[in-house]
Coordinates of C-alpha atoms in Angstrom, one line a residue:
X1 CA 15.3 3.6 6.1
X2 CA 12.0 2.7 7.8
X3 CA 10.0 -0.3 6.6
X4 CA 6.2 -0.4 7.0
X5 CA 4.5 -3.8 7.2
X6 CA 1.7 -4.2 4.7
X7 CA 0.8 -7.8 5.6
X8 CA 2.2 -11.3 5.3
X9 CA 5.7 -10.1 6.0
X10 CA 5.7 -7.8 3.1
X11 CA 7.2 -4.3 3.7
X12 CA 7.6 -1.0 1.9
X13 CA 10.0 1.8 2.5
X14 CA 8.0 4.4 4.4
X15 CA 9.6 7.4 2.6
X16 CA 8.5 6.1 -0.8
X17 CA 4.8 5.9 0.0
X18 CA 2.8 8.8 -1.4
X19 CA -0.7 7.7 -0.4
X20 CA -2.8 4.8 1.0
X21 CA -6.4 4.7 -0.1
X22 CA -9.5 2.4 -0.2
X23 CA -9.9 0.6 -3.5
X24 CA -13.7 1.2 -3.8
X25 CA -13.9 4.2 -6.1
X26 CA -13.9 4.0 -9.9
X27 CA -10.8 6.3 -10.3
X28 CA -8.8 4.0 -8.0
X29 CA -10.0 0.9 -9.9
X30 CA -9.0 2.6 -13.1
X31 CA -5.6 3.4 -11.6
X32 CA -5.1 -0.3 -10.6
X33 CA -6.1 -1.4 -14.2
X34 CA -3.6 1.0 -15.7
X35 CA -0.8 0.0 -13.3
X36 CA -1.5 -3.7 -14.3
X37 CA -1.2 -2.9 -18.0
X38 CA 2.0 -1.0 -17.4
X39 CA 3.6 -3.7 -15.3
X40 CA 3.6 -1.4 -12.2
X41 CA 1.1 -3.4 -10.1
X42 CA 2.3 -5.3 -7.0
X43 CA -0.3 -7.6 -5.5
X44 CA 0.7 -8.3 -1.8
X45 CA -2.8 -9.6 -0.8
X46 CA -1.9 -13.4 -1.0
X47 CA -5.3 -14.0 -2.5
X48 CA -7.2 -12.0 0.1
X49 CA -9.6 -9.2 -0.5
X50 CA -7.9 -5.9 -1.3
X51 CA -8.5 -3.4 1.5
X52 CA -6.0 -0.8 0.6
X53 CA -4.1 0.6 -2.4
X54 CA -0.7 2.1 -1.8
X55 CA 0.9 4.4 -4.4
X56 CA 4.6 4.9 -4.3
X57 CA 6.8 7.7 -5.7
X58 CA 8.0 5.3 -8.4
X59 CA 4.4 5.1 -9.7
X60 CA 4.1 1.5 -8.5
X61 CA 0.7 0.5 -7.1
X62 CA 0.7 -2.0 -4.3
X63 CA -2.4 -3.9 -3.2
X64 CA -2.7 -4.9 0.5
X65 CA -5.3 -6.8 2.5
X66 CA -4.6 -4.5 5.5
X67 CA -7.0 -1.6 6.0
X68 CA -5.6 1.9 5.1
X69 CA -6.1 3.0 8.7
X70 CA -3.9 0.2 10.0
X71 CA -1.1 1.0 7.5
X72 CA -1.4 4.7 8.4
X73 CA -1.1 3.9 12.1
X74 CA 2.0 1.8 11.5
X75 CA 3.5 4.8 9.6
X76 CA 2.7 7.2 12.4
X77 CA 4.3 4.8 15.0
X78 CA 7.5 4.7 12.9
X79 CA 7.6 8.5 12.8
X80 CA 7.3 8.6 16.6
X81 CA 10.4 6.4 16.9
X82 CA 12.5 9.1 15.3

């Protein structure tokens, strides 16, 4: 099990992450609102601006202050360690 740092000591299991996207588009904002209504939203921003939205295989939506590129780089580095 590989854990990916998403900021402030919060980590996600790499194998459970489906996608990491920017939060700017309307469809992503709608997805965040729906996840909030369904109780599937996890806010890991510690009050900072949301820079990435992470969707997991369990339909949870995780908000992070880290840029998607930085999270993707961390995932690539974990894959190289295999």
